Amino acid sequence: MDDRTPAIRVHGLRKSYKEVEVLKGVDFEVARGSIFALLGSNGAGKTTTVRILATLLKADDGTAVVNGFDVAAEAQRVRESISLTGQFAAVDEILTGRENIIMIARLRRVDEPGKIADDLLDRFGLTEAAGRRVGTYSGGMRRRLDIAMSLIGDPPIIFLDEPTTGLDPEARIEVWKVIEKLADGGTTVLLTTQYLDEAEKLADRIAILHRGRIIVDGTLAELRKLLPPAKVEYVERQPTLEEIFLAIVGEKGQS
């Protein structure tokens, strides 16, 4: 597939739960091998969007194409192209780290599950802890193991739905390094987060989802142009992503 073709293309996506309209016509594209951050407050519709893209939920209207496959018409092909990691690590605490990976590798019927486990443990800095029960792992280690397990089969696209929720600052930095390595290796990452510093640190492109709509979509440099730089003691200071987010969401909330 042409590298210039977007890994993900979303157009006019709508979803309602009874009388509540969660997505009101969402549009965005994600370039291959990039980190795309879908930024928004709780209830903005981030997880709903990811669930539709991962074929776990059907949209009421609009189209979504993932790795060249329509999520509604070619759901199985989409599932073969992606991996999804949610807000809480889906690991078995009784098993060791290595046993967790081997179990998933066998379920996915990949060859040489032991070799795959050893390679992933090494890649994510978990070799020394491979023989320990996951119940003894720190939050950051569990999240790294969870992401490692999601990469079995080398999916070209990975969805990370608020992957650092509940982690302490040190563990968050551990996960950030893992995400950066994924993109460096050519994996396309769609990251949902409510942490502004996370999007600012990781994303090649940022979309702000507010009240069911994308209200801004661009690089951090492009978003910074939306607000004038502050001048303090004759030194120009660029606005932070937090300042941009609050200014834009505040304006939309008043309209």
PDB file of N, CA and C in Angstrom, residues 4-73:
ATOM      1  N   ARG A   4       1.831   7.119   1.114  1.00  0.00           N
ATOM      2  CA  ARG A   4       1.175   8.422   1.142  1.00  0.00           C
ATOM      3  C   ARG A   4      -0.317   8.311   1.433  1.00  0.00           C
ATOM      4  N   THR A   5      -0.854   7.108   1.323  1.00  0.00           N
ATOM      5  CA  THR A   5      -2.261   6.900   1.664  1.00  0.00           C
ATOM      6  C   THR A   5      -2.418   6.926   3.179  1.00  0.00           C
ATOM      7  N   PRO A   6      -3.356   7.694   3.709  1.00  0.00           N
ATOM      8  CA  PRO A   6      -3.518   7.757   5.167  1.00  0.00           C
ATOM      9  C   PRO A   6      -3.759   6.381   5.780  1.00  0.00           C
ATOM     10  N   ALA A   7      -3.180   6.156   6.952  1.00  0.00           N
ATOM     11  CA  ALA A   7      -3.436   4.906   7.663  1.00  0.00           C
ATOM     12  C   ALA A   7      -4.880   4.854   8.143  1.00  0.00           C
ATOM     13  N   ILE A   8      -5.414   6.024   8.506  1.00  0.00           N
ATOM     14  CA  ILE A   8      -6.790   6.130   8.996  1.00  0.00           C
ATOM     15  C   ILE A   8      -7.434   7.344   8.331  1.00  0.00           C
ATOM     16  N   ARG A   9      -8.641   7.162   7.834  1.00  0.00           N
ATOM     17  CA  ARG A   9      -9.392   8.282   7.265  1.00  0.00           C
ATOM     18  C   ARG A   9     -10.818   8.229   7.809  1.00  0.00           C
ATOM     19  N   VAL A  10     -11.232   9.306   8.468  1.00  0.00           N
ATOM     20  CA  VAL A  10     -12.553   9.381   9.089  1.00  0.00           C
ATOM     21  C   VAL A  10     -13.310  10.564   8.493  1.00  0.00           C
ATOM     22  N   HIS A  11     -14.559  10.339   8.107  1.00  0.00           N
ATOM     23  CA  HIS A  11     -15.343  11.423   7.524  1.00  0.00           C
ATOM     24  C   HIS A  11     -16.795  11.360   7.988  1.00  0.00           C
ATOM     25  N   GLY A  12     -17.256  12.443   8.572  1.00  0.00           N
ATOM     26  CA  GLY A  12     -18.666  12.580   8.942  1.00  0.00           C
ATOM     27  C   GLY A  12     -19.161  11.580   9.964  1.00  0.00           C
ATOM     28  N   LEU A  13     -18.284  11.151  10.870  1.00  0.00           N
ATOM     29  CA  LEU A  13     -18.648  10.103  11.824  1.00  0.00           C
ATOM     30  C   LEU A  13     -19.642  10.632  12.863  1.00  0.00           C
ATOM     31  N   ARG A  14     -20.742   9.897  13.005  1.00  0.00           N
ATOM     32  CA  ARG A  14     -21.775  10.269  13.975  1.00  0.00           C
ATOM     33  C   ARG A  14     -22.174   9.063  14.818  1.00  0.00           C
ATOM     34  N   LYS A  15     -22.428   9.335  16.096  1.00  0.00           N
ATOM     35  CA  LYS A  15     -22.878   8.268  16.995  1.00  0.00           C
ATOM     36  C   LYS A  15     -23.693   8.870  18.134  1.00  0.00           C
ATOM     37  N   SER A  16     -24.854   8.264  18.384  1.00  0.00           N
ATOM     38  CA  SER A  16     -25.702   8.696  19.491  1.00  0.00           C
ATOM     39  C   SER A  16     -26.021   7.514  20.387  1.00  0.00           C
ATOM     40  N   TYR A  17     -26.184   7.805  21.679  1.00  0.00           N
ATOM     41  CA  TYR A  17     -26.672   6.820  22.631  1.00  0.00           C
ATOM     42  C   TYR A  17     -28.028   7.328  23.107  1.00  0.00           C
ATOM     43  N   LYS A  18     -29.103   6.708  22.581  1.00  0.00           N
ATOM     44  CA  LYS A  18     -30.464   7.165  22.839  1.00  0.00           C
ATOM     45  C   LYS A  18     -30.579   8.637  22.416  1.00  0.00           C
ATOM     46  N   GLU A  19     -30.810   9.513  23.370  1.00  0.00           N
ATOM     47  CA  GLU A  19     -31.013  10.929  23.019  1.00  0.00           C
ATOM     48  C   GLU A  19     -29.722  11.739  23.042  1.00  0.00           C
ATOM     49  N   VAL A  20     -28.643  11.126  23.445  1.00  0.00           N
ATOM     50  CA  VAL A  20     -27.379  11.863  23.576  1.00  0.00           C
ATOM     51  C   VAL A  20     -26.518  11.663  22.332  1.00  0.00           C
ATOM     52  N   GLU A  21     -26.242  12.748  21.618  1.00  0.00           N
ATOM     53  CA  GLU A  21     -25.400  12.691  20.427  1.00  0.00           C
ATOM     54  C   GLU A  21     -23.945  12.880  20.851  1.00  0.00           C
ATOM     55  N   VAL A  22     -23.172  11.803  20.756  1.00  0.00           N
ATOM     56  CA  VAL A  22     -21.784  11.824  21.231  1.00  0.00           C
ATOM     57  C   VAL A  22     -20.830  12.334  20.153  1.00  0.00           C
ATOM     58  N   LEU A  23     -20.978  11.828  18.926  1.00  0.00           N
ATOM     59  CA  LEU A  23     -20.172  12.285  17.797  1.00  0.00           C
ATOM     60  C   LEU A  23     -21.093  12.976  16.797  1.00  0.00           C
ATOM     61  N   LYS A  24     -20.705  14.170  16.371  1.00  0.00           N
ATOM     62  CA  LYS A  24     -21.592  15.018  15.566  1.00  0.00           C
ATOM     63  C   LYS A  24     -21.008  15.343  14.190  1.00  0.00           C
ATOM     64  N   GLY A  25     -20.289  14.371  13.607  1.00  0.00           N
ATOM     65  CA  GLY A  25     -19.681  14.598  12.308  1.00  0.00           C
ATOM     66  C   GLY A  25     -18.187  14.813  12.421  1.00  0.00           C
ATOM     67  N   VAL A  26     -17.474  13.770  12.813  1.00  0.00           N
ATOM     68  CA  VAL A  26     -16.030  13.845  13.068  1.00  0.00           C
ATOM     69  C   VAL A  26     -15.245  13.534  11.792  1.00  0.00           C
ATOM     70  N   ASP A  27     -14.256  14.375  11.499  1.00  0.00           N
ATOM     71  CA  ASP A  27     -13.403  14.202  10.322  1.00  0.00           C
ATOM     72  C   ASP A  27     -11.937  14.336  10.721  1.00  0.00           C
ATOM     73  N   PHE A  28     -11.100  13.377  10.306  1.00  0.00           N
ATOM     74  CA  PHE A  28      -9.646  13.531  10.442  1.00  0.00           C
ATOM     75  C   PHE A  28      -8.942  12.430   9.662  1.00  0.00           C
ATOM     76  N   GLU A  29      -7.650  12.642   9.431  1.00  0.00           N
ATOM     77  CA  GLU A  29      -6.808  11.645   8.774  1.00  0.00           C
ATOM     78  C   GLU A  29      -5.537  11.461   9.592  1.00  0.00           C
ATOM     79  N   VAL A  30      -5.005  10.245   9.560  1.00  0.00           N
ATOM     80  CA  VAL A  30      -3.764   9.927  10.274  1.00  0.00           C
ATOM     81  C   VAL A  30      -2.750   9.398   9.274  1.00  0.00           C
ATOM     82  N   ALA A  31      -1.603  10.052   9.187  1.00  0.00           N
ATOM     83  CA  ALA A  31      -0.548   9.635   8.266  1.00  0.00           C
ATOM     84  C   ALA A  31       0.124   8.368   8.761  1.00  0.00           C
ATOM     85  N   ARG A  32       0.608   7.554   7.839  1.00  0.00           N
ATOM     86  CA  ARG A  32       1.289   6.306   8.196  1.00  0.00           C
ATOM     87  C   ARG A  32       2.591   6.596   8.954  1.00  0.00           C
ATOM     88  N   GLY A  33       2.832   5.793   9.993  1.00  0.00           N
ATOM     89  CA  GLY A  33       4.063   5.928  10.755  1.00  0.00           C
ATOM     90  C   GLY A  33       4.113   7.138  11.655  1.00  0.00           C
ATOM     91  N   SER A  34       2.963   7.782  11.886  1.00  0.00           N
ATOM     92  CA  SER A  34       2.930   8.980  12.718  1.00  0.00           C
ATOM     93  C   SER A  34       2.228   8.695  14.039  1.00  0.00           C
ATOM     94  N   ILE A  35       2.376   9.632  14.982  1.00  0.00           N
ATOM     95  CA  ILE A  35       1.618   9.602  16.234  1.00  0.00           C
ATOM     96  C   ILE A  35       0.572  10.708  16.149  1.00  0.00           C
ATOM     97  N   PHE A  36      -0.689  10.315  16.183  1.00  0.00           N
ATOM     98  CA  PHE A  36      -1.800  11.249  16.094  1.00  0.00           C
ATOM     99  C   PHE A  36      -2.505  11.263  17.441  1.00  0.00           C
ATOM    100  N   ALA A  37      -2.617  12.430  18.056  1.00  0.00           N
ATOM    101  CA  ALA A  37      -3.258  12.540  19.366  1.00  0.00           C
ATOM    102  C   ALA A  37      -4.660  13.092  19.213  1.00  0.00           C
ATOM    103  N   LEU A  38      -5.627  12.357  19.727  1.00  0.00           N
ATOM    104  CA  LEU A  38      -7.004  12.825  19.801  1.00  0.00           C
ATOM    105  C   LEU A  38      -7.208  13.315  21.228  1.00  0.00           C
ATOM    106  N   LEU A  39      -7.257  14.623  21.349  1.00  0.00           N
ATOM    107  CA  LEU A  39      -7.225  15.270  22.653  1.00  0.00           C
ATOM    108  C   LEU A  39      -8.611  15.783  23.011  1.00  0.00           C
ATOM    109  N   GLY A  40      -9.018  15.559  24.254  1.00  0.00           N
ATOM    110  CA  GLY A  40     -10.319  16.058  24.671  1.00  0.00           C
ATOM    111  C   GLY A  40     -10.603  15.733  26.120  1.00  0.00           C
ATOM    112  N   SER A  41     -11.559  16.448  26.686  1.00  0.00           N
ATOM    113  CA  SER A  41     -11.952  16.218  28.075  1.00  0.00           C
ATOM    114  C   SER A  41     -12.725  14.912  28.190  1.00  0.00           C
ATOM    115  N   ASN A  42     -12.979  14.476  29.426  1.00  0.00           N
ATOM    116  CA  ASN A  42     -13.813  13.296  29.638  1.00  0.00           C
ATOM    117  C   ASN A  42     -15.183  13.530  29.013  1.00  0.00           C
ATOM    118  N   GLY A  43     -15.691  12.524  28.283  1.00  0.00           N
ATOM    119  CA  GLY A  43     -16.997  12.649  27.669  1.00  0.00           C
ATOM    120  C   GLY A  43     -16.994  13.332  26.318  1.00  0.00           C
ATOM    121  N   ALA A  44     -15.814  13.665  25.804  1.00  0.00           N
ATOM    122  CA  ALA A  44     -15.750  14.368  24.511  1.00  0.00           C
ATOM    123  C   ALA A  44     -16.059  13.447  23.337  1.00  0.00           C
ATOM    124  N   GLY A  45     -15.911  12.135  23.526  1.00  0.00           N
ATOM    125  CA  GLY A  45     -16.185  11.178  22.454  1.00  0.00           C
ATOM    126  C   GLY A  45     -14.950  10.441  21.959  1.00  0.00           C
ATOM    127  N   LYS A  46     -13.842  10.555  22.676  1.00  0.00           N
ATOM    128  CA  LYS A  46     -12.583   9.937  22.237  1.00  0.00           C
ATOM    129  C   LYS A  46     -12.699   8.414  22.188  1.00  0.00           C
ATOM    130  N   THR A  47     -13.153   7.812  23.274  1.00  0.00           N
ATOM    131  CA  THR A  47     -13.236   6.350  23.329  1.00  0.00           C
ATOM    132  C   THR A  47     -14.278   5.826  22.350  1.00  0.00           C
ATOM    133  N   THR A  48     -15.369   6.532  22.182  1.00  0.00           N
ATOM    134  CA  THR A  48     -16.377   6.132  21.195  1.00  0.00           C
ATOM    135  C   THR A  48     -15.767   6.089  19.798  1.00  0.00           C
ATOM    136  N   THR A  49     -14.974   7.099  19.460  1.00  0.00           N
ATOM    137  CA  THR A  49     -14.309   7.140  18.155  1.00  0.00           C
ATOM    138  C   THR A  49     -13.399   5.937  17.970  1.00  0.00           C
ATOM    139  N   VAL A  50     -12.590   5.632  18.981  1.00  0.00           N
ATOM    140  CA  VAL A  50     -11.663   4.505  18.896  1.00  0.00           C
ATOM    141  C   VAL A  50     -12.426   3.192  18.778  1.00  0.00           C
ATOM    142  N   ARG A  51     -13.498   3.040  19.516  1.00  0.00           N
ATOM    143  CA  ARG A  51     -14.273   1.794  19.467  1.00  0.00           C
ATOM    144  C   ARG A  51     -14.880   1.585  18.079  1.00  0.00           C
ATOM    145  N   ILE A  52     -15.281   2.665  17.427  1.00  0.00           N
ATOM    146  CA  ILE A  52     -15.802   2.542  16.058  1.00  0.00           C
ATOM    147  C   ILE A  52     -14.677   2.135  15.112  1.00  0.00           C
ATOM    148  N   LEU A  53     -13.514   2.763  15.248  1.00  0.00           N
ATOM    149  CA  LEU A  53     -12.388   2.449  14.372  1.00  0.00           C
ATOM    150  C   LEU A  53     -11.899   1.015  14.579  1.00  0.00           C
ATOM    151  N   ALA A  54     -12.056   0.511  15.803  1.00  0.00           N
ATOM    152  CA  ALA A  54     -11.610  -0.852  16.124  1.00  0.00           C
ATOM    153  C   ALA A  54     -12.695  -1.896  15.860  1.00  0.00           C
ATOM    154  N   THR A  55     -13.798  -1.490  15.251  1.00  0.00           N
ATOM    155  CA  THR A  55     -14.933  -2.348  14.873  1.00  0.00           C
ATOM    156  C   THR A  55     -15.701  -2.894  16.077  1.00  0.00           C
ATOM    157  N   LEU A  56     -15.552  -2.280  17.233  1.00  0.00           N
ATOM    158  CA  LEU A  56     -16.259  -2.727  18.426  1.00  0.00           C
ATOM    159  C   LEU A  56     -17.621  -2.054  18.560  1.00  0.00           C
ATOM    160  N   LEU A  57     -17.846  -1.032  17.749  1.00  0.00           N
ATOM    161  CA  LEU A  57     -19.066  -0.244  17.825  1.00  0.00           C
ATOM    162  C   LEU A  57     -19.415   0.215  16.411  1.00  0.00           C
ATOM    163  N   LYS A  58     -20.685   0.277  16.081  1.00  0.00           N
ATOM    164  CA  LYS A  58     -21.102   0.733  14.758  1.00  0.00           C
ATOM    165  C   LYS A  58     -21.493   2.192  14.795  1.00  0.00           C
ATOM    166  N   ALA A  59     -21.008   2.938  13.825  1.00  0.00           N
ATOM    167  CA  ALA A  59     -21.379   4.346  13.705  1.00  0.00           C
ATOM    168  C   ALA A  59     -22.800   4.455  13.182  1.00  0.00           C
ATOM    169  N   ASP A  60     -23.470   5.553  13.524  1.00  0.00           N
ATOM    170  CA  ASP A  60     -24.801   5.805  12.992  1.00  0.00           C
ATOM    171  C   ASP A  60     -24.721   6.364  11.572  1.00  0.00           C
ATOM    172  N   ASP A  61     -23.635   7.078  11.293  1.00  0.00           N
ATOM    173  CA  ASP A  61     -23.462   7.677   9.976  1.00  0.00           C
ATOM    174  C   ASP A  61     -21.987   8.002   9.772  1.00  0.00           C
ATOM    175  N   GLY A  62     -21.611   8.253   8.529  1.00  0.00           N
ATOM    176  CA  GLY A  62     -20.230   8.585   8.210  1.00  0.00           C
ATOM    177  C   GLY A  62     -19.428   7.361   7.799  1.00  0.00           C
ATOM    178  N   THR A  63     -18.178   7.589   7.427  1.00  0.00           N
ATOM    179  CA  THR A  63     -17.297   6.505   6.989  1.00  0.00           C
ATOM    180  C   THR A  63     -15.986   6.536   7.758  1.00  0.00           C
ATOM    181  N   ALA A  64     -15.399   5.370   7.891  1.00  0.00           N
ATOM    182  CA  ALA A  64     -14.083   5.248   8.516  1.00  0.00           C
ATOM    183  C   ALA A  64     -13.318   4.146   7.800  1.00  0.00           C
ATOM    184  N   VAL A  65     -12.110   4.471   7.366  1.00  0.00           N
ATOM    185  CA  VAL A  65     -11.256   3.521   6.661  1.00  0.00           C
ATOM    186  C   VAL A  65      -9.962   3.368   7.448  1.00  0.00           C
ATOM    187  N   VAL A  66      -9.617   2.132   7.767  1.00  0.00           N
ATOM    188  CA  VAL A  66      -8.404   1.840   8.547  1.00  0.00           C
ATOM    189  C   VAL A  66      -7.531   0.884   7.743  1.00  0.00           C
ATOM    190  N   ASN A  67      -6.299   1.311   7.449  1.00  0.00           N
ATOM    191  CA  ASN A  67      -5.356   0.525   6.654  1.00  0.00           C
ATOM    192  C   ASN A  67      -5.948   0.142   5.296  1.00  0.00           C
ATOM    193  N   GLY A  68      -6.785   1.020   4.762  1.00  0.00           N
ATOM    194  CA  GLY A  68      -7.383   0.788   3.456  1.00  0.00           C
ATOM    195  C   GLY A  68      -8.676   0.000   3.474  1.00  0.00           C
ATOM    196  N   PHE A  69      -9.146  -0.392   4.661  1.00  0.00           N
ATOM    197  CA  PHE A  69     -10.351  -1.213   4.775  1.00  0.00           C
ATOM    198  C   PHE A  69     -11.465  -0.443   5.478  1.00  0.00           C
ATOM    199  N   ASP A  70     -12.667  -0.558   4.941  1.00  0.00           N
ATOM    200  CA  ASP A  70     -13.825   0.102   5.537  1.00  0.00           C
ATOM    201  C   ASP A  70     -14.220  -0.636   6.820  1.00  0.00           C
ATOM    202  N   VAL A  71     -14.375   0.100   7.915  1.00  0.00           N
ATOM    203  CA  VAL A  71     -14.623  -0.554   9.208  1.00  0.00           C
ATOM    204  C   VAL A  71     -15.983  -1.249   9.249  1.00  0.00           C
ATOM    205  N   ALA A  72     -16.927  -0.797   8.443  1.00  0.00           N
ATOM    206  CA  ALA A  72     -18.254  -1.411   8.445  1.00  0.00           C
ATOM    207  C   ALA A  72     -18.311  -2.611   7.508  1.00  0.00           C
ATOM    208  N   ALA A  73     -17.746  -2.476   6.314  1.00  0.00           N
ATOM    209  CA  ALA A  73     -17.866  -3.524   5.299  1.00  0.00           C
ATOM    210  C   ALA A  73     -16.763  -4.575   5.375  1.00  0.00           C
TER     211      ALA A  73
END
